[in-house]
Amino acid sequence: MLDTYIYDDLIYDSDWYLAKTKPLSEKLALKSIESIGHLGFLPLVKVINGNHKEKEVCIFPGYIFVKSGNYDDELPDIRSINFLSGWVKFDGKVSSVSNKVISDLMSYSKELNSEGGLWTRFEIDEIVEVFISGFAVKAKILTEPSTPYDDILVLMKFMGRDIKTSVNWKYINTNESNSFKNKLPRRTRGKGRIIKNKNHKFMVKS
């Protein structure tokens, strides 16, 4: 489920904390931490992969955000909990993330997924390859798609003529090695350093 968020108790001012998970165990770690009465947040985003199939990935692989279910208790040692490796610490102190940052991150994830997640964007006048019956034909983009499921108007050569035609996004490829126009936020850096993103800034307190 993409909306793997716990919106309850966001009205409280207490901070969230960053927990490190075992490899490829973020979703299982989320269930484990919630089973002992804590709130958890695992930001996920849709990605259209190279085979044009949709999947979901963690924005911060190897980490989940945790908020205590009892705001007066100290944070427990979570190393013995299944799928968790412990709290992320700097100078021996568990790093915290404000309620506002988590709320913004939830909104960012929701907005990104509503726009189709992460997928290859093509720009007007960009030269691409269109795959037709096993052959790659050079073409120029004439319209920008709004989603990865839209058809795109392109201009290409066919039998010596310039032909305008609509082509499904999945049949278009670019030679650029990094064609994602939407970027994932950078991972947490601690020490109060800002995690920069095109539309948002996320800060982790140590």
mmCIF file of C-alpha atoms in Angstrom:
data_model
loop_
_atom_site.group_PDB
_atom_site.id
_atom_site.type_symbol
_atom_site.label_atom_id
_atom_site.label_comp_id
_atom_site.label_asym_id
_atom_site.label_seq_id
_atom_site.Cartn_x
_atom_site.Cartn_y
_atom_site.Cartn_z
ATOM 1 C CA MET A 1 0.000 0.000 0.000
ATOM 2 C CA LEU A 2 1.457 3.325 -1.029
ATOM 3 C CA ASP A 3 -0.113 5.356 1.757
ATOM 4 C CA THR A 4 1.841 3.591 4.483
ATOM 5 C CA TYR A 5 1.456 6.536 6.783
ATOM 6 C CA ILE A 6 0.173 6.999 10.297
ATOM 7 C CA TYR A 7 -1.613 10.357 10.344
ATOM 8 C CA ASP A 8 -2.947 9.890 13.879
ATOM 9 C CA ASP A 9 -1.428 12.120 16.567
ATOM 10 C CA LEU A 10 0.172 14.551 14.163
ATOM 11 C CA ILE A 11 -1.459 17.221 16.295
ATOM 12 C CA TYR A 12 1.032 16.456 19.071
ATOM 13 C CA ASP A 13 4.231 18.486 19.134
ATOM 14 C CA SER A 14 6.557 15.638 20.074
ATOM 15 C CA ASP A 15 9.244 14.736 17.588
ATOM 16 C CA TRP A 16 9.679 11.685 15.431
ATOM 17 C CA TYR A 17 12.833 9.583 15.436
ATOM 18 C CA LEU A 18 14.792 7.773 12.761
ATOM 19 C CA ALA A 19 15.269 4.020 13.092
ATOM 20 C CA LYS A 20 17.579 1.915 10.946
ATOM 21 C CA THR A 21 16.140 -1.315 9.564
ATOM 22 C CA LYS A 22 17.659 -4.590 8.457
ATOM 23 C CA PRO A 23 18.324 -4.729 4.678
ATOM 24 C CA LEU A 24 15.147 -4.778 2.550
ATOM 25 C CA SER A 25 12.978 -4.996 5.681
ATOM 26 C CA GLU A 26 11.412 -1.543 5.908
ATOM 27 C CA LYS A 27 7.772 -2.697 5.706
ATOM 28 C CA LEU A 28 8.339 -5.543 8.150
ATOM 29 C CA ALA A 29 10.122 -3.168 10.524
ATOM 30 C CA LEU A 30 7.168 -0.776 10.336
ATOM 31 C CA LYS A 31 4.785 -3.553 11.417
ATOM 32 C CA SER A 32 7.117 -4.568 14.242
ATOM 33 C CA ILE A 33 7.426 -1.053 15.670
ATOM 34 C CA GLU A 34 3.665 -0.505 15.510
ATOM 35 C CA SER A 35 3.050 -3.817 17.275
ATOM 36 C CA ILE A 36 4.667 -2.415 20.447
ATOM 37 C CA GLY A 37 2.526 0.725 20.511
ATOM 38 C CA HIS A 38 4.575 3.204 18.484
ATOM 39 C CA LEU A 39 3.496 5.194 15.469
ATOM 40 C CA GLY A 40 5.465 4.617 12.290
ATOM 41 C CA PHE A 41 5.886 6.301 8.937
ATOM 42 C CA LEU A 42 7.430 4.735 5.842
ATOM 43 C CA PRO A 43 7.422 7.124 2.856
ATOM 44 C CA LEU A 44 6.989 5.214 -0.397
ATOM 45 C CA VAL A 45 6.894 6.367 -4.007
ATOM 46 C CA LYS A 46 5.736 4.770 -7.249
ATOM 47 C CA VAL A 47 8.413 4.129 -9.856
ATOM 48 C CA ILE A 48 7.929 3.112 -13.472
ATOM 49 C CA ASN A 49 10.959 0.916 -14.164
ATOM 50 C CA GLY A 50 12.887 0.208 -17.344
ATOM 51 C CA ASN A 51 10.411 -2.508 -18.314
ATOM 52 C CA HIS A 52 7.601 0.039 -17.971
ATOM 53 C CA LYS A 53 6.150 -1.784 -14.987
ATOM 54 C CA GLU A 54 4.986 -0.005 -11.869
ATOM 55 C CA LYS A 55 6.458 -0.732 -8.455
ATOM 56 C CA GLU A 56 6.875 1.103 -5.170
ATOM 57 C CA VAL A 57 10.161 1.916 -3.473
ATOM 58 C CA CYS A 58 11.203 3.524 -0.205
ATOM 59 C CA ILE A 59 12.228 7.157 -0.398
ATOM 60 C CA PHE A 60 14.756 6.491 2.373
ATOM 61 C CA PRO A 61 15.850 2.856 1.963
ATOM 62 C CA GLY A 62 16.906 1.265 5.224
ATOM 63 C CA TYR A 63 15.065 3.706 7.499
ATOM 64 C CA ILE A 64 11.643 4.313 9.040
ATOM 65 C CA PHE A 65 10.350 7.218 11.106
ATOM 66 C CA VAL A 66 9.022 6.382 14.570
ATOM 67 C CA LYS A 67 6.942 8.311 17.108
ATOM 68 C CA SER A 68 6.369 6.960 20.590
ATOM 69 C CA GLY A 69 2.825 5.878 21.444
ATOM 70 C CA ASN A 70 3.348 7.175 24.988
ATOM 71 C CA TYR A 71 4.761 10.683 24.890
ATOM 72 C CA ASP A 72 6.054 10.579 28.471
ATOM 73 C CA ASP A 73 8.188 7.462 28.061
ATOM 74 C CA GLU A 74 11.806 7.348 27.006
ATOM 75 C CA LEU A 75 12.583 5.687 23.723
ATOM 76 C CA PRO A 76 13.206 1.957 24.174
ATOM 77 C CA ASP A 77 16.189 0.018 22.924
ATOM 78 C CA ILE A 78 14.848 -1.380 19.648
ATOM 79 C CA ARG A 79 17.810 -3.526 18.623
ATOM 80 C CA SER A 80 16.046 -6.651 19.855
ATOM 81 C CA ILE A 81 12.925 -5.918 17.782
ATOM 82 C CA ASN A 82 12.601 -7.928 14.584
ATOM 83 C CA PHE A 83 13.881 -6.216 11.422
ATOM 84 C CA LEU A 84 15.324 -3.210 13.303
ATOM 85 C CA SER A 85 19.002 -2.402 13.845
ATOM 86 C CA GLY A 86 18.635 0.516 16.261
ATOM 87 C CA TRP A 87 18.133 4.263 16.430
ATOM 88 C CA VAL A 88 20.110 6.633 14.230
ATOM 89 C CA LYS A 89 22.376 8.626 16.555
ATOM 90 C CA PHE A 90 24.791 11.512 16.266
ATOM 91 C CA ASP A 91 27.252 12.146 19.088
ATOM 92 C CA GLY A 92 25.461 9.449 21.071
ATOM 93 C CA LYS A 93 22.077 11.175 20.848
ATOM 94 C CA VAL A 94 19.057 9.822 18.971
ATOM 95 C CA SER A 95 18.304 12.184 16.078
ATOM 96 C CA SER A 96 14.823 13.645 15.938
ATOM 97 C CA VAL A 97 12.643 15.021 13.152
ATOM 98 C CA SER A 98 9.927 17.582 13.835
ATOM 99 C CA ASN A 99 6.211 16.974 13.341
ATOM 100 C CA LYS A 100 6.173 19.690 10.674
ATOM 101 C CA VAL A 101 8.878 17.967 8.626
ATOM 102 C CA ILE A 102 7.036 14.635 8.730
ATOM 103 C CA SER A 103 3.793 16.335 7.716
ATOM 104 C CA ASP A 104 5.572 18.010 4.779
ATOM 105 C CA LEU A 105 7.182 14.721 3.783
ATOM 106 C CA MET A 106 3.795 12.992 3.825
ATOM 107 C CA SER A 107 2.348 15.719 1.609
ATOM 108 C CA TYR A 108 5.326 15.524 -0.738
ATOM 109 C CA SER A 109 5.002 11.741 -1.103
ATOM 110 C CA LYS A 110 1.263 11.957 -1.706
ATOM 111 C CA GLU A 111 1.664 14.705 -4.307
ATOM 112 C CA LEU A 112 4.475 12.871 -6.092
ATOM 113 C CA ASN A 113 2.466 9.641 -6.287
ATOM 114 C CA SER A 114 -0.633 11.478 -7.499
ATOM 115 C CA GLU A 115 1.457 12.710 -10.448
ATOM 116 C CA GLY A 116 2.462 9.173 -11.380
ATOM 117 C CA GLY A 117 5.463 8.854 -9.105
ATOM 118 C CA LEU A 118 8.943 8.762 -10.591
ATOM 119 C CA TRP A 119 9.075 8.180 -14.319
ATOM 120 C CA THR A 120 11.029 9.373 -17.331
ATOM 121 C CA ARG A 121 9.910 12.807 -18.474
ATOM 122 C CA PHE A 122 10.456 13.948 -22.046
ATOM 123 C CA GLU A 123 10.729 17.594 -23.004
ATOM 124 C CA ILE A 124 9.501 19.351 -26.130
ATOM 125 C CA ASP A 125 12.085 19.224 -28.972
ATOM 126 C CA GLU A 126 13.997 16.452 -27.211
ATOM 127 C CA ILE A 127 15.379 13.816 -29.600
ATOM 128 C CA VAL A 128 14.395 10.298 -28.592
ATOM 129 C CA GLU A 129 14.079 6.794 -29.967
ATOM 130 C CA VAL A 130 10.679 5.316 -30.779
ATOM 131 C CA PHE A 131 10.451 1.536 -30.882
ATOM 132 C CA ILE A 132 8.233 0.230 -33.680
ATOM 133 C CA SER A 133 8.043 -3.484 -34.527
ATOM 134 C CA GLY A 134 11.452 -4.107 -33.010
ATOM 135 C CA PHE A 135 13.143 -1.153 -34.722
ATOM 136 C CA ALA A 136 14.343 2.074 -33.116
ATOM 137 C CA VAL A 137 13.473 5.249 -35.039
ATOM 138 C CA LYS A 138 14.734 8.723 -34.161
ATOM 139 C CA ALA A 139 11.967 11.196 -33.336
ATOM 140 C CA LYS A 140 11.423 14.640 -31.827
ATOM 141 C CA ILE A 141 9.031 15.244 -28.942
ATOM 142 C CA LEU A 142 6.244 17.682 -29.808
ATOM 143 C CA THR A 143 4.133 17.472 -26.631
ATOM 144 C CA GLU A 144 4.965 16.734 -23.016
ATOM 145 C CA PRO A 145 3.056 13.875 -21.353
ATOM 146 C CA SER A 146 1.292 14.544 -18.064
ATOM 147 C CA THR A 147 1.504 10.944 -16.907
ATOM 148 C CA PRO A 148 3.437 7.841 -18.011
ATOM 149 C CA TYR A 149 0.181 6.492 -19.455
ATOM 150 C CA ASP A 150 -0.349 9.331 -21.933
ATOM 151 C CA ASP A 151 0.342 9.206 -25.647
ATOM 152 C CA ILE A 152 2.988 11.644 -26.873
ATOM 153 C CA LEU A 153 2.925 13.502 -30.186
ATOM 154 C CA VAL A 154 6.246 13.044 -31.998
ATOM 155 C CA LEU A 155 7.750 13.987 -35.340
ATOM 156 C CA MET A 156 9.725 11.286 -37.127
ATOM 157 C CA LYS A 157 10.962 10.292 -40.566
ATOM 158 C CA PHE A 158 9.031 7.612 -42.441
ATOM 159 C CA MET A 159 9.872 6.713 -46.038
ATOM 160 C CA GLY A 160 11.601 10.061 -46.495
ATOM 161 C CA ARG A 161 8.700 12.085 -45.089
ATOM 162 C CA ASP A 162 8.224 13.918 -41.796
ATOM 163 C CA ILE A 163 5.310 12.238 -40.039
ATOM 164 C CA LYS A 164 3.516 13.408 -36.914
ATOM 165 C CA THR A 165 2.093 10.568 -34.862
ATOM 166 C CA SER A 166 1.034 9.733 -31.313
ATOM 167 C CA VAL A 167 3.120 7.154 -29.505
ATOM 168 C CA ASN A 168 2.585 5.592 -26.106
ATOM 169 C CA TRP A 169 5.133 6.692 -23.487
ATOM 170 C CA LYS A 170 6.435 3.152 -22.923
ATOM 171 C CA TYR A 171 7.629 2.886 -26.543
ATOM 172 C CA ILE A 172 9.866 5.944 -26.226
ATOM 173 C CA ASN A 173 13.402 5.889 -24.914
ATOM 174 C CA THR A 174 16.173 8.421 -24.390
ATOM 175 C CA ASN A 175 19.920 7.962 -24.423
ATOM 176 C CA GLU A 176 20.327 9.973 -21.239
ATOM 177 C CA SER A 177 21.464 7.802 -18.349
ATOM 178 C CA ASN A 178 19.485 9.806 -15.803
ATOM 179 C CA SER A 179 16.170 10.993 -17.186
ATOM 180 C CA PHE A 180 14.124 11.296 -13.995
ATOM 181 C CA LYS A 181 12.996 14.881 -13.709
ATOM 182 C CA ASN A 182 11.437 14.265 -10.285
ATOM 183 C CA LYS A 183 14.193 13.652 -7.749
ATOM 184 C CA LEU A 184 13.893 11.763 -4.507
ATOM 185 C CA PRO A 185 14.817 13.745 -1.411
ATOM 186 C CA ARG A 186 18.353 13.204 -0.210
ATOM 187 C CA ARG A 187 18.826 10.999 2.840
ATOM 188 C CA THR A 188 19.101 12.461 6.292
ATOM 189 C CA ARG A 189 22.457 13.993 7.124
ATOM 190 C CA GLY A 190 22.081 14.954 10.788
ATOM 191 C CA LYS A 191 23.781 17.811 12.646
ATOM 192 C CA GLY A 192 20.877 20.047 11.715
ATOM 193 C CA ARG A 193 21.963 20.073 8.088
ATOM 194 C CA ILE A 194 19.232 20.681 5.549
ATOM 195 C CA ILE A 195 18.118 17.932 3.193
ATOM 196 C CA LYS A 196 17.431 19.881 0.019
ATOM 197 C CA ASN A 197 14.747 19.081 -2.516
ATOM 198 C CA LYS A 198 13.327 21.016 -5.456
ATOM 199 C CA ASN A 199 10.092 21.859 -3.633
ATOM 200 C CA HIS A 200 10.827 21.114 0.000
ATOM 201 C CA LYS A 201 13.575 21.311 2.611
ATOM 202 C CA PHE A 202 13.760 18.681 5.335
ATOM 203 C CA MET A 203 15.863 19.155 8.461
ATOM 204 C CA VAL A 204 17.022 16.547 10.954
ATOM 205 C CA LYS A 205 17.897 17.660 14.459
ATOM 206 C CA SER A 206 20.635 15.933 16.423
#
